[in-house]
Amino acid sequence: MRLRAGEVLRLRLLNKLAEPSNLHLHGLHVSPEGNGDNPFVTVEPGSSFDYEYQLPAGHPPGLYWYHPHHHGMVADQIFAGLFGAIVVEDPEPVPASAERILMVSDTSLDAGGNVAEATEPERMAGREGALLLVNGQANPRLAARPGERERWRIVNCCVARYLRLRLDGQELQLLGMDSGRFKSPSDVHEVLLAPGSRAELLVTAAAGESVLRALPYNRGNMPGMAGRGMGLGQPEGAPADPAGTALATLLVAGDPASPAAAVPAGPAPPELGSAVVAARRQLVLATPMGMGGGMGPMGFSINGRTFDENRTDTAVAAGTVEEWTLVNRSPMDHPFHLHVWPMQLIAENGRPVEPAGLRDVVNVPANGRATVRIAFRDFSGRSVYHCHILDHEDLGMMGVIEVR
Ligand code: C2O
Ligand code: CU
Ligand code: CU
């Protein structure tokens, strides 16, 4: 879907599955109430629901996506392929000879060719599919001419897999992450995309064949799962290949293109570092210990509690800025996601980070912490925050926020 700031989007979700579902617009800054981006809606099998979303006039341009959000079924439905991209157009276009949207997903098929069911240990670790796909294809071939500048918009739709992306042999610049467009693009060799997050890259094509690869990333492990190495959630005996997995192959050949026009400067990214902080909170992410006995006393939790849609965990005063310290008391990374109101990463493991725009997914490293600031502007209402390892979310690592 392509949208512009200030537009109203009306759509009907018709559920032809044999199980409940619903729809979430990941990253969009829209109301969470009523028939807006309301994660508490249930659309029963065979029924439909009419959503309506009003994008504010100043909605940040960028790459977003949509996917089902019915608690308990999110991982299964995304693993089966239910998702799509949303672009909010730039007010001033970035000159590029081509724009590509790359939705990177993973899935596994059983012997009958159906989407495989995840095992209990796979759900606890966060399942990683045996197939890595770009727009539903295995290693598609892309073509460009030397000198062309392409804009690649990449979404990590995987349920649990982190994507450490490289495109060796090509010149890469990072234009932004999530909805946060940088003031000017910066040269990069590698981009780490936690589940749910997006990167916008400019690729200046150099002659030859280059492979977009997802390299192994160690996101930690669950006690009792030692020995699985970095291929978390993968079948036993499938160690991660250090060369990574080919996602797509870019062939650059033909007549050289004339150089692309300069990239216009983006708006100055919002800076909450000097904002007045109305409240400071700590959110502790925890996983059950002792895999052998299944779920521990607290299961997958935030501040010691598993998800309950009837309980409000965090009440926030509308219009204020808050600082949240996300504490990870587990031996694996958790990508923390907040709906509606984007976050600015302030510090990682206590070390301040340079302001780099707004994110809606922030990685909280294993046994580490991340500090974010959030401006609760424009909208009030109830919504959720959760781990975007969607198996963890389905197992209860999610909380309810109410802005009022
Ligand atoms: Cu991408 Cu609450 O979701
Ligand atoms: Cu979301
Ligand atoms: Cu998690």
Coordinates of C-alpha atoms and ligand atoms in Angstrom, one line a residue:
M1 CA 0.0 0.0 0.0
R2 CA 1.2 3.5 -0.9
L3 CA 0.0 6.3 1.3
R4 CA 0.6 9.9 1.9
A5 CA 0.6 11.9 5.1
G6 CA -2.8 13.4 5.8
E7 CA -4.7 10.6 4.0
V8 CA -7.4 8.4 5.3
L9 CA -7.1 4.7 4.7
R10 CA -10.2 2.6 4.8
L11 CA -10.0 -1.1 4.3
R12 CA -12.0 -4.2 5.0
L13 CA -10.4 -7.3 6.4
L14 CA -12.2 -10.4 5.4
N15 CA -11.1 -13.4 7.4
K16 CA -11.1 -16.5 5.3
L17 CA -8.9 -18.5 7.7
A18 CA -10.3 -21.2 10.0
E19 CA -9.1 -19.2 13.0
P20 CA -9.4 -15.7 14.4
S21 CA -7.2 -12.9 13.0
N22 CA -7.0 -9.1 12.8
L23 CA -4.7 -6.5 11.3
H24 CA -2.0 -4.2 12.6
L25 CA -0.2 -1.5 10.7
H26 CA 3.3 -1.9 12.1
G27 CA 5.1 1.4 12.8
L28 CA 2.3 3.8 11.6
H29 CA 1.6 6.7 13.8
V30 CA -2.3 6.5 13.8
S31 CA -4.9 6.1 16.5
P32 CA -5.1 2.8 18.3
E33 CA -8.8 3.3 19.2
G34 CA -12.0 1.9 17.9
N35 CA -11.7 0.7 14.3
G36 CA -8.2 2.3 14.0
D37 CA -5.0 0.4 14.7
N38 CA -6.6 -1.6 17.5
P39 CA -4.7 -4.8 18.4
F40 CA -7.6 -5.9 20.6
V41 CA -10.0 -6.4 17.7
T42 CA -10.9 -10.0 16.9
V43 CA -12.1 -10.9 13.4
E44 CA -13.7 -14.3 13.6
P45 CA -13.4 -16.9 10.8
G46 CA -15.8 -16.0 8.0
S47 CA -16.4 -12.4 9.2
S48 CA -15.0 -9.1 8.3
F49 CA -14.0 -5.8 9.9
D50 CA -13.8 -2.3 8.5
Y51 CA -10.7 -0.4 9.6
E52 CA -10.2 3.3 9.2
Y53 CA -7.0 5.1 9.7
Q54 CA -6.3 8.8 9.6
L55 CA -2.7 9.6 9.0
P56 CA -1.7 12.9 10.6
A57 CA -0.6 15.7 8.3
G58 CA 3.0 15.4 9.5
H59 CA 3.2 11.6 9.3
P60 CA 6.8 10.6 8.8
P61 CA 7.5 9.1 5.3
G62 CA 9.1 5.7 5.2
L63 CA 8.6 2.0 5.0
Y64 CA 6.1 0.3 7.2
W65 CA 4.3 -3.0 7.1
Y66 CA 1.0 -4.8 8.0
H67 CA 0.4 -8.1 9.6
P68 CA -2.1 -10.0 11.8
H69 CA -1.9 -9.4 15.5
H70 CA -4.3 -11.8 17.2
H71 CA -2.6 -12.8 20.4
G72 CA -1.5 -16.4 20.3
M73 CA -1.6 -16.7 16.5
V74 CA 0.7 -14.0 15.3
A75 CA 3.8 -16.1 14.8
D76 CA 1.9 -18.9 13.0
Q77 CA 0.1 -16.5 10.7
I78 CA 3.2 -14.5 9.8
F79 CA 5.3 -17.7 9.3
A80 CA 2.6 -18.7 6.8
G81 CA 3.0 -15.5 4.8
L82 CA 0.4 -13.0 6.0
F83 CA 2.0 -9.6 5.7
G84 CA 2.6 -6.8 3.2
A85 CA 4.5 -3.5 2.8
I86 CA 3.2 0.0 3.4
V87 CA 5.1 3.0 1.9
V88 CA 4.4 6.5 3.2
E89 CA 5.7 8.6 0.3
D90 CA 8.4 11.2 0.7
P91 CA 7.2 14.8 0.3
E92 CA 10.3 15.3 -1.8
P93 CA 11.3 12.3 -3.8
V94 CA 14.8 10.8 -3.3
P95 CA 16.3 10.5 -6.8
A96 CA 16.8 6.8 -7.7
S97 CA 16.6 4.9 -10.9
A98 CA 14.6 2.1 -9.3
E99 CA 12.8 1.4 -6.1
R100 CA 12.6 -2.1 -4.8
I101 CA 10.7 -3.4 -1.8
L102 CA 12.3 -6.5 -0.3
M103 CA 10.1 -8.3 2.2
V104 CA 12.4 -10.8 3.8
S105 CA 10.7 -13.7 5.5
D106 CA 11.4 -17.2 6.6
T107 CA 9.3 -20.3 6.8
S108 CA 9.6 -24.1 6.9
L109 CA 7.6 -26.7 4.9
D110 CA 6.7 -30.2 6.0
A111 CA 6.9 -33.3 3.9
G112 CA 3.5 -32.5 2.4
G113 CA 4.6 -29.0 1.3
N114 CA 2.5 -27.3 4.0
V115 CA 3.8 -24.7 6.4
A116 CA 5.5 -26.6 9.2
E117 CA 4.2 -26.4 12.8
A118 CA 6.7 -25.1 15.3
T119 CA 7.8 -27.4 18.1
E120 CA 7.7 -26.3 21.7
P121 CA 11.5 -25.6 21.9
E122 CA 11.3 -23.6 18.6
R123 CA 8.6 -21.5 20.1
M124 CA 10.6 -20.9 23.2
A125 CA 13.7 -19.9 21.2
G126 CA 11.7 -18.2 18.5
R127 CA 11.4 -20.3 15.3
E128 CA 13.7 -19.7 12.4
G129 CA 12.5 -21.1 9.1
A130 CA 14.6 -23.3 6.9
L131 CA 13.7 -21.2 3.8
L132 CA 14.7 -17.5 3.6
L133 CA 12.6 -15.7 1.0
V134 CA 12.5 -12.2 -0.6
N135 CA 9.0 -11.3 -1.6
G136 CA 8.2 -15.0 -1.4
Q137 CA 11.0 -16.1 -3.8
A138 CA 14.2 -18.0 -3.1
N139 CA 17.2 -16.0 -4.2
P140 CA 15.6 -13.9 -6.9
R141 CA 17.8 -12.3 -9.6
L142 CA 17.8 -8.5 -9.8
A143 CA 19.4 -6.5 -12.6
A144 CA 20.8 -3.0 -12.8
R145 CA 23.2 -0.9 -14.9
P146 CA 26.6 0.3 -13.6
G147 CA 26.3 3.7 -11.9
E148 CA 22.6 3.4 -11.2
R149 CA 21.4 4.4 -7.8
E150 CA 18.6 2.2 -6.5
R151 CA 16.6 2.6 -3.4
W152 CA 16.1 -0.7 -1.6
R153 CA 13.4 -0.7 1.1
I154 CA 14.0 -3.8 3.2
V155 CA 11.6 -5.3 5.9
N156 CA 12.5 -8.1 8.3
C157 CA 9.2 -10.1 8.4
C158 CA 10.9 -13.1 10.0
V159 CA 9.2 -14.4 13.2
A160 CA 12.4 -14.5 15.1
R161 CA 15.5 -14.3 12.8
Y162 CA 17.8 -11.3 13.0
L163 CA 19.1 -10.3 9.6
R164 CA 22.7 -9.2 9.4
L165 CA 22.7 -8.0 5.8
R166 CA 25.6 -7.5 3.4
L167 CA 25.8 -6.8 -0.3
D168 CA 29.6 -7.0 -0.9
G169 CA 30.9 -5.4 -4.1
Q170 CA 28.3 -2.6 -4.1
E171 CA 28.3 0.8 -2.6
L172 CA 25.7 1.0 0.2
Q173 CA 24.3 4.0 2.0
L174 CA 21.8 3.8 4.8
L175 CA 19.0 6.4 4.4
G176 CA 17.1 5.5 7.5
M177 CA 15.8 2.8 9.8
D178 CA 12.1 2.2 10.6
S179 CA 10.4 5.5 10.2
G180 CA 13.5 7.4 11.1
R181 CA 15.0 9.0 8.0
F182 CA 18.5 10.3 8.6
K183 CA 19.4 13.9 7.7
S184 CA 21.8 12.5 5.1
P185 CA 22.6 9.0 4.1
S186 CA 25.7 7.3 5.6
D187 CA 28.1 4.8 4.1
V188 CA 27.6 1.3 5.5
H189 CA 28.9 -2.2 4.8
E190 CA 26.5 -4.1 6.9
V191 CA 23.0 -3.6 8.4
L192 CA 21.5 -5.4 11.3
L193 CA 17.7 -5.8 11.1
A194 CA 16.0 -7.1 14.2
P195 CA 12.6 -8.8 13.5
G196 CA 10.0 -6.3 12.6
S197 CA 12.4 -3.5 11.7
R198 CA 13.2 -1.9 8.4
A199 CA 16.2 -0.4 6.6
E200 CA 16.2 2.0 3.6
L201 CA 19.3 1.6 1.6
L202 CA 20.7 3.4 -1.4
V203 CA 22.7 1.0 -3.6
T204 CA 25.0 2.5 -6.2
A205 CA 25.5 -0.3 -8.7
A206 CA 29.0 -1.4 -9.6
A207 CA 29.5 -3.9 -12.5
G208 CA 29.6 -7.5 -11.6
E209 CA 27.5 -10.0 -9.7
S210 CA 26.8 -9.4 -6.0
V211 CA 24.8 -11.5 -3.5
L212 CA 22.7 -10.0 -0.8
R213 CA 23.5 -12.2 2.2
A214 CA 22.1 -12.7 5.6
L215 CA 25.1 -13.5 7.8
P216 CA 24.7 -15.4 11.1
Y217 CA 24.0 -13.3 14.1
N218 CA 24.3 -14.7 17.6
R219 CA 21.1 -13.6 19.4
G220 CA 21.9 -15.8 22.4
N221 CA 20.4 -19.0 23.6
M222 CA 18.0 -20.5 26.1
P223 CA 19.4 -22.5 29.0
G224 CA 19.2 -26.2 28.1
M225 CA 19.5 -25.4 24.4
A226 CA 23.3 -25.1 24.4
G227 CA 25.0 -26.8 21.5
R228 CA 22.5 -25.4 19.0
G229 CA 24.9 -22.6 18.4
M230 CA 23.8 -19.6 16.4
G231 CA 21.2 -21.5 14.4
L232 CA 18.6 -20.9 17.2
G233 CA 15.4 -22.6 16.5
Q234 CA 16.8 -24.5 13.6
P235 CA 16.7 -28.3 13.3
E236 CA 19.3 -30.2 15.3
G237 CA 22.6 -30.6 13.4
A238 CA 22.1 -27.5 11.2
P239 CA 24.9 -25.2 12.3
A240 CA 24.8 -21.7 10.9
D241 CA 26.9 -21.3 7.7
P242 CA 29.5 -18.6 8.3
A243 CA 29.0 -17.4 4.7
G244 CA 25.3 -16.8 5.5
T245 CA 22.4 -17.4 3.2
A246 CA 21.9 -15.9 -0.2
L247 CA 18.7 -13.7 -0.2
A248 CA 19.0 -12.3 -3.7
T249 CA 21.5 -11.9 -6.5
L250 CA 22.2 -8.6 -8.2
L251 CA 23.7 -8.6 -11.7
V252 CA 25.1 -5.3 -12.8
A253 CA 25.9 -5.0 -16.5
G254 CA 25.3 -2.9 -19.6
D255 CA 25.8 0.7 -20.5
P256 CA 26.8 2.9 -17.5
A257 CA 24.1 5.2 -16.3
S258 CA 24.8 8.9 -15.7
P259 CA 25.3 9.7 -12.0
A260 CA 22.1 10.2 -10.0
A261 CA 21.2 13.7 -8.6
A262 CA 22.2 14.5 -5.0
V263 CA 19.9 13.2 -2.2
P264 CA 18.0 16.1 -0.7
A265 CA 18.6 16.6 3.0
G266 CA 15.9 15.0 5.2
P267 CA 14.2 16.9 8.0
A268 CA 16.3 17.1 11.2
P269 CA 15.5 14.0 13.2
P270 CA 13.5 14.7 16.4
E271 CA 15.7 15.0 19.4
L272 CA 14.3 13.9 22.7
G273 CA 17.6 13.9 24.5
S274 CA 17.0 17.3 26.1
A275 CA 13.2 17.0 26.5
V276 CA 11.5 17.3 29.9
V277 CA 11.0 13.8 31.1
A278 CA 7.6 13.3 32.9
A279 CA 8.2 9.8 34.1
R280 CA 11.0 7.2 34.1
R281 CA 10.1 3.5 34.0
Q282 CA 11.8 0.2 34.0
L283 CA 10.5 -2.7 32.0
V284 CA 12.1 -6.0 32.7
L285 CA 11.9 -8.7 30.0
A286 CA 12.3 -12.2 31.3
T287 CA 12.0 -15.8 29.9
P288 CA 11.4 -19.0 31.8
M289 CA 14.4 -20.8 33.2
G290 CA 15.0 -24.5 32.9
M291 CA 13.8 -25.6 29.5
G292 CA 13.5 -29.2 30.6
G293 CA 10.5 -28.5 32.8
G294 CA 8.7 -26.3 30.2
M295 CA 7.5 -22.9 31.3
G296 CA 8.9 -21.6 34.5
P297 CA 6.8 -19.8 37.1
M298 CA 6.7 -16.6 35.2
G299 CA 6.9 -17.8 31.6
F300 CA 7.7 -15.1 29.1
S301 CA 7.0 -11.8 30.9
I302 CA 7.4 -8.1 31.2
N303 CA 7.8 -6.9 34.8
G304 CA 6.9 -10.4 36.0
R305 CA 3.6 -10.6 34.3
T306 CA 2.5 -12.3 31.1
F307 CA 0.1 -10.7 28.8
D308 CA -3.5 -10.0 29.9
E309 CA -5.5 -7.8 27.5
N310 CA -7.9 -6.8 30.3
R311 CA -5.1 -5.4 32.5
T312 CA -3.4 -2.0 31.8
D313 CA 0.3 -2.3 32.7
T314 CA 1.5 1.2 31.9
A315 CA -0.6 4.3 32.1
V316 CA 0.9 7.4 30.5
A317 CA -0.2 11.0 30.5
A318 CA -1.0 12.2 26.9
G319 CA 1.4 14.8 25.6
T320 CA 4.3 13.9 27.8
V321 CA 7.8 12.5 27.1
E322 CA 8.8 9.4 29.1
E323 CA 12.1 7.6 29.5
W324 CA 11.9 3.8 29.6
T325 CA 14.8 1.5 30.5
L326 CA 14.3 -1.9 29.0
V327 CA 16.1 -4.5 31.0
N328 CA 16.8 -7.9 29.6
R329 CA 17.2 -10.6 32.3
S330 CA 17.6 -13.4 29.9
P331 CA 20.4 -14.9 27.9
M332 CA 18.9 -14.0 24.5
D333 CA 18.2 -10.7 22.7
H334 CA 14.7 -9.4 22.6
P335 CA 13.6 -6.8 19.9
F336 CA 11.2 -4.5 21.9
H337 CA 8.4 -3.0 19.8
L338 CA 5.9 -0.3 20.8
H339 CA 2.9 0.5 18.7
V340 CA 1.8 4.0 17.6
W341 CA 4.4 6.1 19.4
P342 CA 8.0 5.7 18.1
M343 CA 11.0 5.6 20.3
Q344 CA 14.4 7.3 20.3
L345 CA 17.3 5.2 21.5
I346 CA 19.1 7.1 24.2
A347 CA 21.6 4.6 25.6
E348 CA 22.6 1.0 25.2
N349 CA 23.9 -0.9 28.2
G350 CA 24.2 2.5 29.9
R351 CA 26.4 4.0 27.1
P352 CA 24.8 7.1 25.4
V353 CA 24.2 6.7 21.7
E354 CA 24.2 9.4 19.0
P355 CA 20.6 10.6 18.2
A356 CA 19.7 8.6 15.1
G357 CA 16.0 9.2 14.5
L358 CA 13.0 7.3 15.7
R359 CA 12.6 3.6 15.8
D360 CA 9.7 1.3 16.5
V361 CA 11.8 -1.7 17.2
V362 CA 14.8 -1.4 19.6
N363 CA 17.0 -4.4 20.3
V364 CA 17.6 -5.2 23.9
P365 CA 20.7 -7.2 24.1
A366 CA 21.0 -10.5 26.1
N367 CA 21.5 -9.6 29.8
G368 CA 21.7 -6.0 28.7
R369 CA 19.6 -2.9 28.6
A370 CA 18.4 -0.2 26.3
T371 CA 17.1 3.2 27.3
V372 CA 14.6 5.0 25.1
R373 CA 12.6 8.2 25.1
I374 CA 9.1 8.4 23.8
A375 CA 6.9 11.4 23.0
F376 CA 3.3 10.4 23.6
R377 CA 1.9 13.0 21.2
D378 CA -1.1 13.1 18.9
F379 CA -3.0 10.1 20.1
S380 CA -4.4 8.6 23.2
G381 CA -5.9 5.1 23.8
R382 CA -4.9 1.6 24.6
S383 CA -2.3 -0.4 22.7
V384 CA 0.6 -2.8 23.3
Y385 CA 4.3 -3.2 23.5
H386 CA 6.0 -6.5 23.1
C387 CA 8.9 -8.6 22.0
H388 CA 8.9 -8.9 18.2
I389 CA 10.2 -12.4 18.3
L390 CA 6.6 -13.2 17.7
D391 CA 6.7 -16.6 19.4
H392 CA 7.7 -14.7 22.6
E393 CA 4.8 -12.3 22.0
D394 CA 2.4 -15.2 21.6
L395 CA 3.8 -16.8 24.8
G396 CA 3.0 -13.6 26.7
M397 CA 5.9 -11.2 26.5
M398 CA 3.6 -8.3 25.8
G399 CA 2.1 -5.5 27.9
V400 CA -0.8 -3.0 27.6
I401 CA -0.2 0.7 27.5
E402 CA -2.9 3.3 28.0
V403 CA -2.3 6.9 27.1
R404 CA -4.9 9.2 28.5
Ligands
C2O1 CU1 4.8 -5.8 14.1 CU2 2.8 -5.5 17.6 O1 3.8 -5.7 15.8
CU2 CU 3.6 -3.1 15.5
CU3 CU 11.8 -12.1 22.9

